[in-house]
Each structure stands twice: as structure tokens, then as C-alpha cells.
Amino acid sequence: MQLSVKDGAVGISAWTLADLRDNEEAMLDHIELPTDFALRLMELGFLPGHPVSAAHSAPGGDPRVFRVDGGEIALRRETARHIFLRKH
Amino acid sequence: MSDCHDCGHAKTASALGVVPPPKATVQRLVAIVGPPNSGKSTLFNRLTGLRQKVANFPGVTVEHRLGKAHLPGHHDVDLIDLPGVYSLQPRSEDERVTFDVLNGKKSGLRAPDAVVVVLDSTNLGRHLPLVASILSLRLPTFVVLNMADDLRQRGGSVEVESLANELGTPVALISASTGEGVSSVLRFLTGGIAIPKPVELPVLNDLPACRQWARRVSNDSGYTRPAPPVWTRRLDSVFLHPFWGPLVFILVVGAVFQTIFTGARPLMEGVQAAIGNSGQWLRALMPDNMLRSLLIDGIWSGVGAVLVFLPQILLLFLFIAVLEDSGYLARAALIADRTMARAGLQGKSFIPLLSAYACAVPAIMATRTIESKRDRIATILVAPFMTCSARLPVYTLIIAAFVPDKPFIGPFIYTRAAAMMGLYVLGFAAAVFTARVLKSSILKSERTPFVLEMPAYRMPTWNSIGLRLLDRSKAFLKRAGTVILGVSVILWILCSVPMIDGKAPPIEQSLAGTLGRAIEPLIKPLGFNWKIGIGLITSLAAREVIVGTLGTIYGMEPDRDAAGLQAALHRDLTFGGALALLVFFAFSMQCMSTLAVVRRETGGWKWPIIQFTYMGVLAYICGFVVNRIWS
């Protein structure tokens, strides 16, 4: 089951959290992950329409810490690839 | 500052009206709820002074914990500290505990009369939606905004009274770690408590709506978000640096081992001298009879041999507590995730595996945070490979007897500390290997996602660390006074029969000696003699029992000398045999409590039996190989 939450986005780009460079900020667009997990991410602050930026990572670049909604959450690249972004 | 908030709170509470008198007969039960890392356990500690593991790490409280708050002039209040949750939609076992307790569905526990919600005031927007879910339970609720000191320091602020009006329930700004504002929580616990005034709540399962509501509420109550935590970012740029990060990690671990070995030595020697001298003193005082032998050769040498290790174990726990409470462990989990992923496990397995360095029992309970059932069982099965504190006395004894202490890596890490680190690595390697085998065969499953919140770094408080060390000391002494004392007495009896001319026989001819020699052929290939054999049997109860057992056996030998256990062992065991014994203890499952908890958590005997057999066979084979190579 897929949960896709769109927030008035015009056209979905393939730009994801995994493509974010150090300290780059973007707006979260939607999440394409199983419902339960997507909800957990949303509880942690990964909400459509909220800004998110990339911070430190483990050696090798994975997993990586993302700053969202005042918190710092670490995700693996394989998860980050399913969280889609848009420009402000 | 706290006083202002207190009176603000008092006004709000009375303005809400509907204050039922406190129940006189039944003790009030109050639940402490909040997101992970908001300081629930710190508050719980402060209110109860009771034992409670606080860790600056998500998912540490995995079972509800009970305590009593003593309130002068009032009835005691029962407090329950619950695992951290982000919402009231349970997705893992520990979250289910919170859900069930709040709804009165937890067997053996009545529904709470009131709730204290603890939020991190530096992150209000993200944590407020939880309050909406809790308000919908229609229980008397007190909202505590914790970490007031941090909020102020970073230039954030909130109007407590406006927030209380928005939520329809009293609110206080406190700092559980400094004690600021805690009196307002006490007042809530003792005073009349009211059901929250109905306020407009968002649709609870519509997360964006909840978040919107939270934003409006925090805006209307003048919430100013604090500046980002500068120190946390500065520290992270070192601790999570691609090069310095792993280096710091290794240095921290190395320093811990070196300190455990050298720092604890004077204390251990002190305890040893005290036990030895008091034993000699008692011996001189008592007439030469069986009672003296039981007391001194049986109990005193058995229990004493284990008691010597208390300072060392406390030092290990001190380090674990500081690393956990400071927030560094979350970073360590991040650094280790890659390795865990290679073993087929996930970062979340790292949390229980880390606590297994202290003891496998809480570690196995901590696997409740893992949502995937197969990952959970795999983690349970490998957790006992991690070097728990019960192995520390065994390792220390053998290493001190066989490894000379010389500088090894530079002037900081000595050979003995390095040998100890090697054993820790060995246990970890066995865990990773086993996990990999399990996850690519019987417990194969899809890779589960890794999500971990990085808490801000915090200074650990003496209160929390002190309580934990006290707790550990109690647990250790209790074990020495029950399991180890019991085994010492039984062993002494086995060593004293059959009597020859009313006297204890030479130890080889005693019942214990006969037993030991009966299994000697089985353990001879590993380089162990019958005395070690007796130790292996008794240590099935708990690993450190072997130290007490050897203390008793060598203590009953006629040619006992003052140099003690280490010298006796050195005489009695080859180097290959000593290495094999270390490897055997690294791998085998000699712990009744762990088997019992595995049975409970997996719901049957199947997994504990598989685990016991697998670990035993692995220990035997590796011990055999090591002994062959070095002899």
C-alpha cells in the first residue's frame, strides 16, 4: 500500500531527500512509502509543505541526519530516496 | 522565574473549576507520558527518587515503571513512567505498553487517574500533537514543558497561561534536570485535579491537520522557537566528522577499557585486602571445625572472590551511563548502522545490542522497540554474545593471571586492556556473524527502515547517574548474596563429602572432585582440568559464579598460598587452556536469567533451546581450535 500526500504541487519532480547536498534546504512534497512508515515519518516532522535540510552523515554518507521541524532525524539513503522534494 | 510560572499555573487550575476532592481511600495513580527524550524519566526520578533508567537515547524505557512520590501531608501518589511515544497509534511493542496503560487495558494495572504529559519545550510544534491525542482521553491532564533552562538559554519563550487556555488544562514550564518548577508538578499530584475544559481538537488521524493545529496553538500562546542548539552542532561536526568521528569513537572505547583496568585496580586491591584480612581475622577467632570451614573456605572465599569486582563493574556502568545520558550513543548508533546493515540487522538493533554490554536481560526487553518480528528474534538471539558485565570478572581474572601488563599501543593502551578489548570485539563479531547467518536463512525478511532521532547533547546529571550506580550495586550485591552464596554453600558441601575420619576429604576425592573428573574427558580437548570443569557446571547459573567457585576450590586446597587465585590458576592452566577458557566464556550461554527472559519474550522454549545449543556448540568448537593452536 502506498501513501502519497501531495500538497498542491504542480507536477511531481524526481528530486528526493537523497539528492540534497550538505546544508541545502528544500520543501517536502510527498512521501512514497508504506502507510505505517510514512505516518511515523510525518509524526517526526516530515510533513508535506515543511522545509527540510541535510546535515551530518555517518562515515560513507549513509545514514544521514536531516533537520526538519526543529528536530534532527537520521534516515538511510534507501528511505530518503522515497521522500520527494520541491523548490520553495 | 519558576515561582512566577507556579502562581500562573495555580490561577489557571482554579479558573478551570470542577475540582473533585482527592480520593481518600485509593491511592491516586498518575501516568507520565511524552515523546522520547523529553525527560520523562528524569522527572520520574526527581519525583520518586526510585530506581529508573534514564537515557538520552530513544527507546530506553520499554516497560512501564512504577514508583511512589512521597508528598508530606498528603497520601503518596503512585507514578507510572511510560515508554516514549510520538502519538497514541502504537506501532511497536513498547508503544503498545503506553497505549494499553493509558486505556486501562494493561493487565494487573488499573487505568491511571491522571496524566502528566512531558514535552520538550525547545521543540513544541512537533510535540504538541501528542497532547491533542491525550486530551481526547478526557483524563485530568497536566502539561509539563520540560527543559526550560535550555529554552531560555537559546532565546526561546512561551506564555504558559495562554497555552493553558488554548489547551483547557494547566501547563507549567519546568526543568526536570535542575529541579526548576518541579514543585508545580507536586502541587498537581496533591491538589484537586480537573478534567480538561473542552477545546477544539483536530481530527487525530489527520497528521497535517494536527500539525496545523499545533502551529496555531503555539503561535497563539506566543511561542518563540529557540535558536538551533549551537553546541550540539559544534560537537556533531567533530563526532560525526567522516574522519574524526570514527577515530573519536575508537579512542572513547579504548579509554573506557584502559580506565576499567588501571583505574579500578587500587579500589579492587582495597576490597580484596579487606576481604582477605577479615577472613584471616575470623579464622583466628573461631575454633577449627566444620562451621569455620563452611564460613571461611566456602562462603568467604566464594562470595569474596566475586565481590572484588564491584568497583570495576560500577566503573563500566558509570561510563555507559555518561555516554547514554549525554546523547553520544545516538551518534554511535548512526556510525554503526552501516555495519549493522551488513549483518542484515538495522540501527534499531544497535540500541538493545549496546545495552547488552551491561546485561543481556534488559537488552532482550529493549528489542520491543523493533517493529519487525523477525528482526526482533534475530536481535534476541545474538544479544547474549555481546560482552555483558558478568563476563568482566572472568575475563579480568584470567587476563591478569596470564597476560603481562606492558605498553601496547603507545603509552595509553596496555596489553591487558587490549586483550580485554579484543574479547569485546570477538563477542561483537560472533553476534554479527550469527545475525548474518540467521537473516540469510530462517529469519530472512525485507530490510526494515532505520529512523533515529538525534537528541541534543546534554550534561548528564549526578542525580540520574548516582541512582543508576546505586541500582547496579544493589543488583550485584543481591546476586552475590543469593545465587553466588547459594552455589558457594552447595559447592562447599560437595567438596566436604564423603567425609574421611570426620574430616573433609582431599578435594580430588570429594563429590565435587568426582563430578569434575567425570566431565574431564569431555573438556580435556579444550585444555581444561577437572577444577575448571566444576566451575563450568556452577557457572551455568551465572557466568561470574565460576570466579567464586574457583575461589572456593583453591581456597580448600591444603597448599593454599597468599598470592591467591591468580597464581593458583597460572599454575594449573596452560596458556592455550586459558585462551580457550576466555573464548568459551565469550561464546557460551551460561545465564539462567537470560534463558528465562528469552522464553518470556519469544513465548516458548523453542528459541531459548536453539540459542543455548548453538552458543554451547560454538563455544566448544572455538575453544578446542584455540587450545590446539596454542599448545
XYZ file of C-alpha atoms in Angstrom:
719
model
C 0.000 0.000 0.000
C 1.328 3.403 -0.903
C 0.618 6.652 0.777
C 1.090 9.678 -1.298
C 0.377 13.025 0.219
C 0.512 15.909 -2.175
C 0.247 19.453 -1.095
C -0.897 21.370 -4.145
C 2.262 20.552 -6.058
C 2.210 21.264 -9.749
C 3.946 18.340 -11.370
C 5.982 15.896 -9.317
C 9.712 16.105 -9.751
C 12.011 13.191 -9.062
C 14.001 15.295 -6.644
C 14.336 13.440 -3.350
C 15.949 13.819 0.064
C 18.758 11.586 -1.124
C 19.785 14.242 -3.671
C 20.056 17.017 -1.087
C 23.558 18.439 -0.710
C 25.130 19.484 2.615
C 23.105 22.236 4.289
C 20.836 22.561 1.253
C 17.211 23.301 2.155
C 14.098 22.319 0.247
C 10.351 21.917 0.716
C 8.949 18.472 1.350
C 6.460 17.419 -1.310
C 5.265 13.909 -0.678
C 6.314 10.527 0.692
C 6.055 7.279 -1.239
C 6.426 4.629 1.429
C 4.180 2.056 3.143
C 1.472 3.838 5.154
C 2.645 2.946 8.633
C 6.156 4.068 7.999
C 5.077 7.234 6.192
C 2.922 8.125 9.200
C 5.831 7.585 11.564
C 7.958 9.928 9.436
C 5.183 12.501 9.468
C 4.949 12.298 13.263
C 8.661 13.027 13.351
C 8.107 16.169 11.279
C 8.481 15.018 7.655
C 5.279 16.762 6.629
C 4.439 17.966 3.118
C 4.983 21.704 2.864
C 7.600 21.782 5.598
C 11.208 22.781 4.966
C 13.876 20.137 5.368
C 17.655 20.323 5.135
C 20.539 17.871 5.121
C 23.153 17.797 7.873
C 25.919 15.450 9.010
C 26.082 11.841 7.945
C 27.740 8.672 9.116
C 31.116 7.940 7.502
C 30.445 6.946 3.917
C 27.441 9.266 3.708
C 24.798 6.822 4.884
C 22.683 7.129 7.005
C 22.312 10.856 7.063
C 20.856 13.339 9.554
C 18.069 15.603 8.273
C 16.858 18.747 10.010
C 13.132 19.010 9.993
C 10.682 20.889 12.170
C 13.236 21.673 14.871
C 14.494 18.126 15.163
C 17.339 16.075 13.730
C 16.380 12.672 12.337
C 18.714 10.109 10.797
C 17.489 8.119 7.783
C 19.127 5.670 5.443
C 19.586 6.598 1.802
C 17.158 3.867 0.753
C 14.455 5.647 2.778
C 15.467 9.157 1.742
C 15.031 8.170 -1.910
C 11.276 7.819 -1.331
C 10.774 11.253 0.180
C 10.155 13.740 -2.612
C 11.014 17.434 -2.585
C 10.164 20.604 -4.424
C 11.647 24.092 -4.623
C 10.216 26.683 -2.241
C 11.278 32.593 37.400
C 9.848 29.236 38.368
C 7.767 30.843 41.061
C 6.004 33.074 38.531
C 5.081 30.064 36.495
C 3.867 28.303 39.555
C 1.415 31.016 40.507
C 0.357 31.292 36.901
C -0.409 27.642 36.972
C -2.302 27.854 40.234
C -4.558 30.566 38.843
C -5.223 28.591 35.721
C -6.083 25.496 37.674
C -8.638 27.241 39.855
C -10.075 29.076 36.862
C -10.913 25.741 35.350
C -13.349 24.959 38.169
C -14.692 21.391 38.582
C -12.275 20.300 41.239
C -13.284 16.926 42.677
C -11.873 16.201 46.149
C -8.927 13.814 46.103
C -9.965 10.234 46.680
C -9.211 9.306 50.274
C -9.205 5.534 50.054
C -7.454 4.507 46.847
C -4.014 5.869 46.090
C -4.009 8.112 43.085
C -2.283 6.671 40.021
C -0.666 9.174 37.667
C 0.942 8.272 34.324
C 3.893 10.175 32.882
C 3.661 10.300 29.087
C 5.648 12.088 26.408
C 7.742 11.753 23.283
C 11.142 10.003 23.524
C 13.920 12.122 25.050
C 11.614 14.688 26.600
C 12.888 13.945 30.110
C 10.054 11.781 31.467
C 12.396 9.524 33.349
C 14.394 12.447 34.737
C 11.168 13.891 36.126
C 10.135 10.464 37.397
C 13.497 10.143 39.181
C 13.138 13.533 40.732
C 9.620 12.825 41.975
C 10.246 9.310 43.250
C 13.973 9.090 43.920
C 13.444 5.453 42.953
C 15.416 3.446 40.535
C 14.711 4.285 36.916
C 16.916 4.069 33.927
C 17.132 7.452 32.262
C 18.908 7.632 28.989
C 19.297 10.383 26.483
C 18.516 7.854 23.813
C 15.248 6.928 22.138
C 13.595 3.723 23.197
C 15.241 3.088 26.509
C 12.216 2.820 28.767
C 10.465 -0.134 27.155
C 8.334 -1.307 30.033
C 6.216 0.789 32.347
C 7.902 1.532 35.665
C 6.208 2.221 38.924
C 7.274 4.498 41.715
C 5.862 6.425 44.603
C 6.029 10.139 45.145
C 6.195 10.959 48.853
C 4.278 14.130 49.479
C 4.435 15.481 53.023
C 0.952 15.963 54.474
C -0.710 14.023 51.657
C -1.268 10.484 50.551
C 1.534 9.025 48.454
C 0.860 9.104 44.734
C 1.693 6.135 42.521
C 3.549 7.184 39.393
C 3.984 5.210 36.174
C 6.769 6.120 33.804
C 5.885 5.018 30.273
C 7.903 4.404 27.115
C 8.194 7.458 24.870
C 5.625 7.848 22.103
C 5.130 10.341 19.289
C 1.428 9.551 19.017
C -1.162 7.239 20.516
C -1.072 4.974 17.488
C 1.043 2.040 18.657
C 3.440 0.625 16.038
C 5.846 -1.318 18.217
C 5.683 -3.322 21.463
C 6.964 -0.535 23.677
C 4.473 1.948 22.247
C 1.744 -0.618 22.866
C 2.689 -0.624 26.555
C 1.953 3.115 26.737
C -1.249 2.733 24.761
C -2.536 -0.137 26.913
C -1.693 1.508 30.228
C -3.453 4.752 29.278
C -6.544 2.886 28.174
C -6.621 0.679 31.260
C -6.012 -2.419 29.153
C -2.771 -3.428 30.805
C -3.451 -6.488 32.926
C -2.668 -6.075 36.591
C -2.756 -2.313 36.354
C -5.783 -0.076 36.710
C -6.352 2.857 34.397
C -4.494 5.980 35.567
C -6.478 8.702 37.363
C -4.485 11.478 35.743
C -1.769 12.100 33.177
C 1.335 14.258 33.252
C 2.406 14.977 29.663
C 6.088 15.863 29.429
C 7.091 17.785 26.298
C 10.436 19.146 25.182
C 9.820 22.907 25.320
C 12.540 23.521 22.737
C 10.520 21.577 20.186
C 6.923 22.429 20.988
C 5.427 22.413 17.489
C 6.442 18.855 16.797
C 5.392 17.539 20.189
C 2.053 19.301 20.696
C 0.010 16.883 18.520
C 0.604 14.231 21.182
C -1.181 16.491 23.679
C -4.230 16.548 21.389
C -4.408 12.726 21.475
C -4.015 12.669 25.226
C -6.616 15.408 25.822
C -9.065 13.315 23.828
C -8.822 10.637 26.538
C -10.698 13.071 28.844
C -8.454 12.346 31.813
C -7.227 15.067 34.185
C -4.085 16.233 32.418
C -1.124 18.357 33.389
C 1.108 19.551 30.558
C 4.740 19.959 31.537
C 7.070 21.850 29.214
C 10.455 20.491 30.164
C 13.961 21.863 29.566
C 13.031 25.426 30.452
C 16.706 26.235 31.049
C 17.619 25.128 27.550
C 14.700 27.079 26.041
C 15.713 30.308 27.780
C 19.378 29.904 27.021
C 18.660 29.579 23.328
C 16.363 32.614 23.336
C 13.003 30.875 23.096
C 9.935 31.654 25.158
C 6.328 30.665 25.719
C 3.373 32.174 27.594
C 2.339 29.390 29.894
C -1.037 30.885 30.772
C -2.132 31.406 27.176
C -1.116 27.863 26.334
C -3.126 26.591 29.313
C -6.168 28.482 27.990
C -5.667 27.090 24.497
C -5.438 23.531 25.803
C -8.066 23.835 28.532
C -5.732 22.252 31.039
C -2.953 23.509 33.344
C 0.544 23.969 31.932
C 3.896 24.534 33.634
C 7.357 25.311 32.361
C 9.929 23.266 34.273
C 13.398 21.847 34.125
C 13.450 18.315 35.491
C 17.242 18.200 35.495
C 17.741 21.370 37.576
C 14.555 20.979 39.586
C 13.136 24.329 38.488
C 9.336 24.337 38.613
C 9.063 20.747 39.817
C 7.035 21.965 42.798
C 4.190 22.749 40.368
C 4.087 19.056 39.382
C 3.922 18.114 43.064
C 1.043 20.543 43.501
C -0.791 18.914 40.616
C -0.233 15.485 42.156
C -1.607 16.557 45.545
C -4.224 19.109 44.641
C -7.680 18.733 43.211
C -7.494 17.659 39.605
C -9.952 18.533 36.900
C -10.976 17.040 33.598
C -9.670 19.393 30.869
C -12.093 22.028 29.583
C -13.333 21.004 26.180
C -11.318 22.767 23.483
C -11.406 22.383 19.754
C -9.167 19.436 18.836
C -8.065 18.422 15.347
C -9.044 15.122 13.719
C -6.473 12.896 15.364
C -5.533 10.666 12.472
C -5.130 13.563 10.080
C -1.494 14.375 10.773
C -1.198 17.532 8.649
C -4.312 18.883 10.401
C -2.819 18.031 13.791
C 0.356 19.821 12.893
C -1.621 22.858 11.681
C -3.500 22.903 14.963
C -0.210 22.669 16.857
C 1.161 25.601 14.874
C -1.903 27.734 15.624
C -1.856 26.848 19.332
C 1.858 27.570 19.718
C 1.509 30.850 17.797
C -1.445 31.935 19.914
C 0.463 31.195 23.081
C 3.366 33.379 21.998
C 5.792 30.533 21.436
C 9.161 31.709 20.151
C 11.212 28.874 18.775
C 14.686 28.743 20.340
C 17.793 29.226 18.207
C 19.346 25.974 16.981
C 21.494 24.240 19.603
C 24.914 25.677 18.767
C 26.875 23.324 20.964
C 25.173 20.242 19.629
C 26.070 21.289 16.102
C 29.653 22.080 17.053
C 30.053 18.731 18.787
C 28.429 16.892 15.896
C 30.823 18.441 13.423
C 33.523 16.530 15.322
C 31.665 13.398 16.423
C 30.068 12.891 13.009
C 33.077 14.031 11.015
C 33.966 11.475 8.314
C 37.482 11.099 9.707
C 37.427 12.352 13.312
C 34.090 10.738 14.115
C 35.183 7.093 13.931
C 38.552 7.997 15.469
C 36.882 9.622 18.486
C 34.621 6.576 18.761
C 37.622 4.213 18.941
C 39.513 6.473 21.348
C 36.491 6.743 23.656
C 36.103 2.965 23.751
C 39.846 2.471 24.279
C 39.919 4.974 27.132
C 36.978 3.227 28.787
C 38.765 -0.127 28.798
C 42.057 1.305 29.949
C 40.342 3.071 32.848
C 38.403 -0.029 33.797
C 41.655 -1.925 34.027
C 44.022 0.545 35.643
C 41.629 2.966 37.340
C 39.735 0.264 39.161
C 42.844 -1.542 40.382
C 43.523 0.356 43.630
C 39.865 0.023 44.616
C 39.812 -3.671 43.764
C 43.013 -4.287 45.695
C 41.466 -2.466 48.631
C 38.357 -4.646 48.578
C 40.488 -7.769 48.159
C 42.683 -6.864 51.098
C 39.648 -6.117 53.265
C 38.049 -9.467 52.426
C 41.319 -11.399 52.855
C 42.200 -9.765 56.169
C 38.750 -10.107 57.659
C 38.767 -13.780 56.607
C 42.085 -14.351 58.364
C 40.855 -12.496 61.408
C 37.688 -14.621 61.578
C 39.698 -17.778 61.048
C 41.893 -16.973 64.014
C 38.846 -16.220 66.135
C 36.938 -19.431 65.503
C 37.677 -22.970 66.625
C 38.844 -25.365 63.905
C 35.623 -27.127 62.949
C 33.253 -27.693 60.037
C 31.403 -24.404 60.658
C 34.626 -22.444 60.314
C 35.405 -24.275 57.108
C 31.917 -23.558 55.687
C 32.074 -19.913 56.658
C 35.611 -19.144 55.577
C 36.586 -21.677 52.913
C 33.107 -21.918 51.411
C 31.274 -18.635 51.746
C 34.058 -16.131 52.437
C 36.289 -17.199 49.548
C 33.372 -17.865 47.186
C 31.417 -14.655 47.651
C 34.541 -12.591 48.312
C 36.152 -13.618 45.039
C 33.192 -12.077 43.192
C 32.757 -9.014 45.430
C 36.235 -7.863 44.436
C 34.850 -6.942 41.026
C 32.216 -4.488 42.252
C 34.415 -1.382 41.698
C 35.233 -2.471 38.157
C 31.616 -3.138 37.239
C 30.499 0.176 38.714
C 33.142 1.981 36.684
C 31.878 0.298 33.492
C 28.318 1.325 34.311
C 29.449 4.872 35.059
C 30.857 5.129 31.523
C 27.777 3.596 29.915
C 25.540 5.984 31.874
C 27.553 9.065 30.885
C 27.634 8.048 27.212
C 23.901 7.347 27.201
C 22.730 10.391 29.123
C 24.938 12.792 27.187
C 23.373 11.797 23.866
C 26.582 10.399 22.367
C 25.164 6.893 21.976
C 22.674 8.029 19.326
C 25.670 9.187 17.265
C 27.417 5.891 17.879
C 24.327 4.088 16.581
C 24.451 6.249 13.470
C 28.120 5.445 12.879
C 27.433 1.747 13.425
C 24.356 1.475 11.214
C 26.366 0.560 8.117
C 27.951 -2.373 9.931
C 24.597 -3.471 11.324
C 23.065 -3.309 7.869
C 25.786 -5.593 6.557
C 24.817 -8.122 9.210
C 21.237 -7.885 7.999
C 20.184 -6.007 11.116
C 19.193 -2.377 11.443
C 20.235 0.586 13.520
C 17.399 -0.104 15.936
C 19.009 -3.433 16.809
C 22.068 -1.464 17.811
C 20.251 0.019 20.822
C 19.496 -3.320 22.501
C 22.879 -4.691 21.476
C 24.589 -1.760 23.171
C 22.705 -2.263 26.390
C 23.688 -5.934 26.200
C 27.199 -4.747 27.107
C 25.751 -4.167 30.538
C 23.420 -7.170 30.704
C 21.545 -9.286 28.175
C 18.305 -9.286 30.172
C 17.323 -5.610 29.748
C 18.755 -5.784 26.219
C 16.333 -8.517 25.251
C 13.498 -6.490 26.707
C 14.707 -3.469 24.735
C 14.137 -5.362 21.475
C 10.476 -4.436 21.914
C 11.195 -1.211 20.033
C 11.811 -3.255 16.871
C 8.646 -3.449 14.800
C 9.676 -6.374 12.572
C 9.146 -9.694 14.352
C 11.955 -11.486 12.514
C 14.448 -8.717 13.204
C 13.380 -8.807 16.816
C 14.028 -12.544 17.199
C 17.372 -12.254 15.396
C 18.396 -9.474 17.798
C 17.270 -11.518 20.819
C 19.311 -14.480 19.617
C 22.545 -12.532 19.141
C 22.300 -10.201 22.163
C 23.942 -12.652 24.641
C 27.118 -12.639 22.515
C 27.746 -9.052 23.480
C 30.186 -8.904 26.377
C 27.987 -8.414 29.428
C 29.299 -7.182 32.764
C 29.090 -10.713 34.255
C 31.934 -11.743 31.963
C 34.101 -8.928 33.254
C 35.202 -10.743 36.458
C 36.024 -13.903 34.486
C 37.986 -12.043 31.821
C 39.811 -9.880 34.351
C 40.849 -12.869 36.448
C 42.222 -14.882 33.536
C 43.846 -11.956 31.735
C 45.516 -10.766 34.938
C 46.824 -14.294 35.529
C 48.197 -14.883 32.037
C 48.868 -11.590 30.262
C 51.799 -9.452 31.466
C 50.983 -5.743 31.632
C 53.128 -3.813 29.147
C 52.502 -0.773 26.953
C 50.832 -1.973 23.779
C 49.552 0.866 21.611
C 51.594 3.885 22.587
C 51.789 4.748 26.280
C 47.986 4.791 26.718
C 46.674 1.341 25.982
C 48.356 -1.569 27.726
C 48.347 -5.228 26.735
C 45.751 -6.210 29.314
C 43.307 -3.518 28.219
C 43.984 -4.515 24.618
C 43.273 -8.182 25.416
C 40.016 -7.127 27.043
C 39.086 -5.019 24.007
C 39.890 -7.998 21.796
C 37.381 -10.113 23.722
C 34.731 -7.413 23.313
C 35.403 -7.352 19.582
C 35.236 -11.166 19.498
C 31.785 -11.169 21.087
C 30.593 -8.491 18.682
C 31.990 -10.422 15.700
C 30.166 -13.568 16.831
C 26.949 -11.563 17.088
C 27.353 -10.079 13.604
C 28.254 -13.471 12.107
C 25.267 -15.182 13.742
C 22.893 -12.399 12.748
C 24.066 -12.701 9.182
C 23.535 -16.444 9.143
C 20.074 -16.086 10.688
C 18.981 -13.233 8.446
C 20.035 -15.041 5.306
C 18.274 -18.261 6.309
C 15.485 -18.933 8.797
C 14.812 -15.292 9.675
C 15.068 -13.802 6.221
C 12.953 -10.690 5.704
C 12.860 -7.419 3.845
C 15.235 -4.762 5.095
C 13.450 -2.656 7.672
C 13.845 1.097 7.689
C 16.083 2.886 10.130
C 14.813 6.059 11.751
C 16.576 7.561 14.714
C 16.181 10.938 16.318
C 19.435 12.659 17.297
C 18.829 14.285 20.682
C 20.658 17.492 21.616
C 23.747 16.840 23.741
C 23.084 17.285 27.422
C 25.170 17.326 30.553
C 24.379 14.135 32.488
C 23.059 14.837 35.976
C 24.635 13.398 39.124
C 21.181 12.508 40.351
C 20.443 10.206 37.443
C 23.902 8.626 37.300
C 24.029 8.190 41.066
C 20.664 6.425 41.094
C 21.793 4.045 38.386
C 25.066 3.172 40.095
C 23.227 2.615 43.352
C 20.803 0.406 41.499
C 23.649 -1.604 39.925
C 25.385 -2.036 43.272
C 22.175 -3.339 44.787
C 21.637 -5.785 41.912
C 25.245 -7.000 42.129
C 25.199 -7.429 45.904
C 21.848 -9.164 45.712
C 23.294 -11.669 43.276
C 26.343 -12.177 45.459
C 24.051 -12.692 48.437
C 21.698 -15.159 46.719
C 22.947 -17.059 43.658
C 26.649 -16.919 44.452
C 26.153 -17.522 48.191
C 23.855 -20.477 47.435
C 26.242 -22.000 44.929
C 29.150 -21.490 47.346
C 27.322 -23.362 50.106
C 26.312 -26.248 47.823
C 29.829 -26.415 46.437
C 31.339 -26.466 49.909
C 29.075 -29.405 50.810
C 30.060 -31.215 47.608
C 33.696 -30.587 48.435
C 33.310 -31.874 52.018
C 31.663 -35.248 51.349
C 32.260 -38.112 51.635
C 33.997 -37.417 54.967
C 37.047 -39.385 55.892
C 37.532 -39.814 59.655
C 35.140 -36.945 60.299
C 37.211 -34.631 58.114
C 36.765 -33.273 54.631
C 38.469 -35.455 52.031
C 41.239 -34.236 49.722
C 39.397 -32.255 47.065
C 40.093 -34.796 44.297
C 38.222 -37.450 46.281
C 35.248 -35.295 47.234
C 31.909 -35.464 45.450
C 32.691 -32.224 43.606
C 36.050 -33.622 42.530
C 34.377 -36.823 41.319
C 31.878 -34.769 39.310
C 34.622 -32.624 37.865
C 36.692 -35.623 36.916
C 33.640 -37.288 35.369
C 33.341 -34.480 32.836
C 37.093 -34.042 32.472
C 37.350 -36.235 29.341
C 34.773 -34.003 27.674
C 36.634 -30.753 28.405
C 40.201 -32.043 28.199
C 40.408 -31.252 24.447
C 39.865 -27.593 25.394
C 42.751 -27.687 27.837
C 40.583 -27.570 30.980
C 41.179 -29.716 34.058
C 38.511 -31.049 36.411
C 38.622 -27.946 38.632
C 37.645 -25.728 35.717
C 35.034 -28.405 34.949
C 33.369 -27.800 38.312
C 33.431 -24.085 37.552
C 31.784 -24.669 34.182
C 28.972 -26.597 35.858
C 28.315 -23.993 38.554
C 28.573 -21.112 36.086
C 25.522 -22.407 34.249
C 23.602 -20.387 36.845
C 25.513 -17.185 36.033
C 28.891 -16.598 34.436
C 30.657 -14.862 37.302
C 29.882 -17.810 39.599
C 32.968 -19.558 38.199
C 35.158 -16.997 39.910
C 33.552 -17.760 43.253
C 33.740 -21.486 42.577
C 37.441 -21.388 41.764
C 37.874 -19.240 44.878
C 36.262 -21.964 46.952
C 38.090 -24.867 45.276
C 41.537 -23.337 45.514
C 40.647 -21.976 48.937
C 40.083 -25.532 50.188
C 43.370 -26.797 48.886
C 45.845 -27.551 51.660
C 48.791 -25.845 49.955
C 46.941 -22.571 49.565
C 49.294 -19.624 49.331
C 48.815 -15.916 49.841
C 49.203 -14.946 46.178
C 45.667 -16.216 45.728
C 43.532 -17.214 42.841
C 45.576 -15.721 40.006
C 48.726 -17.575 40.968
C 46.813 -20.815 41.506
C 45.233 -20.525 38.074
C 48.531 -19.711 36.461
C 49.991 -22.910 37.921
C 47.052 -25.027 36.931
C 46.252 -23.993 33.369
C 48.316 -23.809 30.191
C 48.318 -20.644 28.104
C 46.281 -22.424 25.417
C 43.807 -23.585 28.044
C 43.485 -20.044 29.404
C 42.776 -18.660 25.923
C 40.269 -21.444 25.310
C 38.550 -20.587 28.591
C 38.270 -16.924 27.542
C 36.826 -17.902 24.171
C 34.470 -20.384 25.806
C 33.099 -17.686 28.090
C 32.811 -15.237 25.196
C 30.506 -17.567 23.294
C 28.624 -19.893 25.605
C 25.229 -19.156 27.149
C 25.763 -19.510 30.875
C 22.965 -17.443 32.296
C 19.650 -18.710 33.659
C 18.107 -15.236 33.760
C 18.764 -14.678 30.062
C 17.209 -18.011 29.094
C 14.172 -17.180 31.211
C 13.697 -13.761 29.616
C 14.147 -15.185 26.094
C 11.455 -17.731 26.850
C 9.117 -14.998 28.067
C 9.736 -12.615 25.164
C 9.526 -15.270 22.436
C 6.617 -17.100 24.074
C 8.049 -20.622 24.272
C 11.014 -22.896 24.820
C 11.902 -23.256 21.131
C 14.163 -20.212 20.774
C 15.926 -20.478 24.159
C 16.777 -24.138 23.434
C 18.096 -23.326 19.963
C 20.098 -20.432 21.402
C 21.597 -22.443 24.268
C 22.634 -25.295 21.966
C 24.056 -23.072 19.249
C 26.098 -20.963 21.662
C 27.375 -24.028 23.530
C 28.470 -25.807 20.364
C 30.153 -22.677 19.021
C 31.967 -22.149 22.348
C 33.172 -25.756 22.422
C 34.432 -25.811 18.834
C 36.201 -22.435 19.055
C 37.697 -23.305 22.463
C 39.001 -26.552 21.002
C 40.570 -24.820 17.999
C 42.199 -22.102 20.133
C 43.654 -24.667 22.543
C 45.025 -26.712 19.626
C 46.744 -23.731 18.043
C 48.442 -22.543 21.247
C 49.569 -25.812 22.783
